[in-house]
PDB file of C-alpha atoms and ligand atoms in Angstrom:
ATOM      1  CA  MET A   1     -53.388  16.065   2.464  1.00  0.00           C
ATOM      2  CA  PRO A   2     -52.595  16.907  -0.816  1.00  0.00           C
ATOM      3  CA  ALA A   3     -53.493  20.546  -1.847  1.00  0.00           C
ATOM      4  CA  SER A   4     -53.325  22.254  -5.087  1.00  0.00           C
ATOM      5  CA  LEU A   5     -55.442  25.089  -7.036  1.00  0.00           C
ATOM      6  CA  GLN A   6     -55.943  24.144 -10.818  1.00  0.00           C
ATOM      7  CA  LEU A   7     -56.810  27.608 -12.538  1.00  0.00           C
ATOM      8  CA  ILE A   8     -58.264  27.034 -16.086  1.00  0.00           C
ATOM      9  CA  GLY A   9     -58.422  30.549 -17.953  1.00  0.00           C
ATOM     10  CA  ARG A  10     -59.122  31.334 -21.549  1.00  0.00           C
ATOM     11  CA  SER A  11     -55.826  29.831 -22.858  1.00  0.00           C
ATOM     12  CA  VAL A  12     -53.782  28.903 -19.920  1.00  0.00           C
ATOM     13  CA  ASN A  13     -54.334  25.949 -17.437  1.00  0.00           C
ATOM     14  CA  LYS A  14     -51.886  25.896 -14.423  1.00  0.00           C
ATOM     15  CA  ASN A  15     -51.998  24.074 -10.946  1.00  0.00           C
ATOM     16  CA  VAL A  16     -50.649  26.780  -8.698  1.00  0.00           C
ATOM     17  CA  GLU A  17     -49.687  26.611  -4.909  1.00  0.00           C
ATOM     18  CA  ILE A  18     -52.379  27.677  -2.424  1.00  0.00           C
ATOM     19  CA  GLN A  19     -51.907  31.008  -0.780  1.00  0.00           C
ATOM     20  CA  LEU A  20     -54.444  30.735   2.123  1.00  0.00           C
ATOM     21  CA  GLY A  21     -56.550  33.883   2.604  1.00  0.00           C
ATOM     22  CA  THR A  22     -56.128  35.234  -0.717  1.00  0.00           C
ATOM     23  CA  THR A  23     -58.862  35.181  -3.753  1.00  0.00           C
ATOM     24  CA  ILE A  24     -59.042  32.994  -6.682  1.00  0.00           C
ATOM     25  CA  LEU A  25     -58.422  36.106  -8.931  1.00  0.00           C
ATOM     26  CA  GLN A  26     -55.380  36.989  -6.901  1.00  0.00           C
ATOM     27  CA  HIS A  27     -54.016  33.498  -7.437  1.00  0.00           C
ATOM     28  CA  ALA A  28     -54.621  33.639 -11.175  1.00  0.00           C
ATOM     29  CA  LEU A  29     -53.135  37.269 -11.674  1.00  0.00           C
ATOM     30  CA  GLU A  30     -49.932  36.103  -9.519  1.00  0.00           C
ATOM     31  CA  HIS A  31     -49.537  32.921 -11.817  1.00  0.00           C
ATOM     32  CA  LYS A  32     -50.489  34.895 -15.083  1.00  0.00           C
ATOM     33  CA  VAL A  33     -53.498  32.693 -15.823  1.00  0.00           C
ATOM     34  CA  ASP A  34     -55.903  34.461 -17.945  1.00  0.00           C
ATOM     35  CA  PHE A  35     -58.659  34.877 -15.942  1.00  0.00           C
ATOM     36  CA  GLN A  36     -60.888  37.852 -16.842  1.00  0.00           C
ATOM     37  CA  ASN A  37     -61.383  40.664 -14.474  1.00  0.00           C
ATOM     38  CA  LEU A  38     -62.246  44.507 -14.508  1.00  0.00           C
ATOM     39  CA  CYS A  39     -63.537  45.748 -11.315  1.00  0.00           C
ATOM     40  CA  THR A  40     -62.156  43.404  -8.641  1.00  0.00           C
ATOM     41  CA  ARG A  41     -64.974  44.420  -6.439  1.00  0.00           C
ATOM     42  CA  GLY A  42     -67.692  41.909  -7.191  1.00  0.00           C
ATOM     43  CA  THR A  43     -69.788  43.960  -9.617  1.00  0.00           C
ATOM     44  CA  CYS A  44     -68.674  42.988 -13.124  1.00  0.00           C
ATOM     45  CA  ALA A  45     -68.590  39.538 -13.045  1.00  0.00           C
ATOM     46  CA  ARG A  46     -65.862  39.042 -15.465  1.00  0.00           C
ATOM     47  CA  CYS A  47     -64.070  36.914 -12.960  1.00  0.00           C
ATOM     48  CA  ARG A  48     -67.132  34.540 -12.613  1.00  0.00           C
ATOM     49  CA  CYS A  49     -65.823  30.959 -12.209  1.00  0.00           C
ATOM     50  CA  LEU A  50     -67.245  27.632 -12.002  1.00  0.00           C
ATOM     51  CA  ILE A  51     -65.719  25.699  -8.965  1.00  0.00           C
ATOM     52  CA  GLU A  52     -65.465  22.072 -10.439  1.00  0.00           C
ATOM     53  CA  GLU A  53     -64.039  20.779  -7.352  1.00  0.00           C
ATOM     54  CA  GLY A  54     -63.283  21.817  -3.837  1.00  0.00           C
ATOM     55  CA  ARG A  55     -66.167  24.039  -3.196  1.00  0.00           C
ATOM     56  CA  GLU A  56     -65.759  22.993   0.696  1.00  0.00           C
ATOM     57  CA  HIS A  57     -62.288  24.734   0.876  1.00  0.00           C
ATOM     58  CA  LEU A  58     -63.455  28.075  -0.045  1.00  0.00           C
ATOM     59  CA  ALA A  59     -64.798  30.755   2.378  1.00  0.00           C
ATOM     60  CA  ASP A  60     -68.592  31.567   1.920  1.00  0.00           C
ATOM     61  CA  ALA A  61     -69.989  33.744  -0.640  1.00  0.00           C
ATOM     62  CA  THR A  62     -69.630  37.587   0.121  1.00  0.00           C
ATOM     63  CA  GLU A  63     -72.474  40.077   0.050  1.00  0.00           C
ATOM     64  CA  ALA A  64     -71.216  41.337  -3.318  1.00  0.00           C
ATOM     65  CA  GLU A  65     -71.469  37.699  -4.737  1.00  0.00           C
ATOM     66  CA  HIS A  66     -75.073  37.192  -3.335  1.00  0.00           C
ATOM     67  CA  LYS A  67     -76.068  40.331  -5.066  1.00  0.00           C
ATOM     68  CA  ARG A  68     -74.407  39.750  -8.600  1.00  0.00           C
ATOM     69  CA  LEU A  69     -75.132  36.122  -8.689  1.00  0.00           C
ATOM     70  CA  ASP A  70     -78.574  34.186  -8.865  1.00  0.00           C
ATOM     71  CA  PRO A  71     -79.029  31.697  -6.020  1.00  0.00           C
ATOM     72  CA  GLU A  72     -79.167  28.901  -8.556  1.00  0.00           C
ATOM     73  CA  GLU A  73     -75.555  29.983 -10.036  1.00  0.00           C
ATOM     74  CA  LEU A  74     -74.297  29.822  -6.288  1.00  0.00           C
ATOM     75  CA  GLU A  75     -75.959  26.357  -6.011  1.00  0.00           C
ATOM     76  CA  GLU A  76     -74.375  25.238  -9.190  1.00  0.00           C
ATOM     77  CA  GLY A  77     -70.826  26.000  -8.003  1.00  0.00           C
ATOM     78  CA  TYR A  78     -70.293  29.705  -9.631  1.00  0.00           C
ATOM     79  CA  ARG A  79     -68.399  32.165  -7.719  1.00  0.00           C
ATOM     80  CA  LEU A  80     -66.704  35.560  -8.287  1.00  0.00           C
ATOM     81  CA  GLY A  81     -63.083  34.780  -8.510  1.00  0.00           C
ATOM     82  CA  CYS A  82     -62.173  38.337  -7.061  1.00  0.00           C
ATOM     83  CA  GLN A  83     -64.283  37.681  -3.928  1.00  0.00           C
ATOM     84  CA  THR A  84     -63.730  33.978  -3.432  1.00  0.00           C
ATOM     85  CA  VAL A  85     -60.832  33.341  -0.625  1.00  0.00           C
ATOM     86  CA  VAL A  86     -59.284  30.070  -0.277  1.00  0.00           C
ATOM     87  CA  ALA A  87     -59.793  29.178   3.309  1.00  0.00           C
ATOM     88  CA  GLN A  88     -58.531  25.644   3.473  1.00  0.00           C
ATOM     89  CA  GLU A  89     -55.807  23.563   1.920  1.00  0.00           C
ATOM     90  CA  GLY A  90     -57.319  21.031  -0.505  1.00  0.00           C
ATOM     91  CA  ILE A  91     -57.719  20.215  -4.163  1.00  0.00           C
ATOM     92  CA  ILE A  92     -59.587  22.977  -5.989  1.00  0.00           C
ATOM     93  CA  VAL A  93     -60.331  23.401  -9.556  1.00  0.00           C
ATOM     94  CA  ALA A  94     -61.646  26.730 -10.767  1.00  0.00           C
ATOM     95  CA  ARG A  95     -62.679  27.574 -14.408  1.00  0.00           C
ATOM     96  CA  ASN A  96     -63.151  31.200 -15.319  1.00  0.00           C
ATOM     97  CA  LYS A  97     -66.641  31.218 -17.155  1.00  0.00           C
ATOM     98  CA  THR A  98     -67.798  34.755 -17.969  1.00  0.00           C
ATOM     99  CA  TYR A  99     -71.068  35.469 -19.384  1.00  0.00           C
ATOM    100  CA  PHE A 100     -69.811  36.629 -22.624  1.00  0.00           C
TER     101      PHE A 100
HETATM  102  S1  FES B   1     -63.404  41.483 -11.261  1.00  0.00           S
HETATM  103 FE1  FES B   1     -65.544  42.356 -11.513  1.00  0.00          FE
HETATM  104  S2  FES B   1     -66.651  40.877 -10.233  1.00  0.00           S
HETATM  105 FE2  FES B   1     -64.612  40.055  -9.913  1.00  0.00          FE
END
């Protein structure tokens, strides 16, 4: 099954290899994709991203995500990159979209 994680930051857009069990933000930091981040604890929401493809390959939203994001945002596919763990191989596309 083809698997890759496409990370779209403010100016960098990269396809990277999936490391199961690690977060979207960890992938971005490791591969120098410019995802914003500050707290890495699920409170600042700088790492908010839209999962444009492959939501089914991600672990369920954490308690921090339920607290920080509206149910509608989760429904639309928004996640917090620092909280979202890649659980399964597959095609995933994540675009960093902060509020500001
Ligand atoms: S880095 Fe702050 S919520 Fe993810």
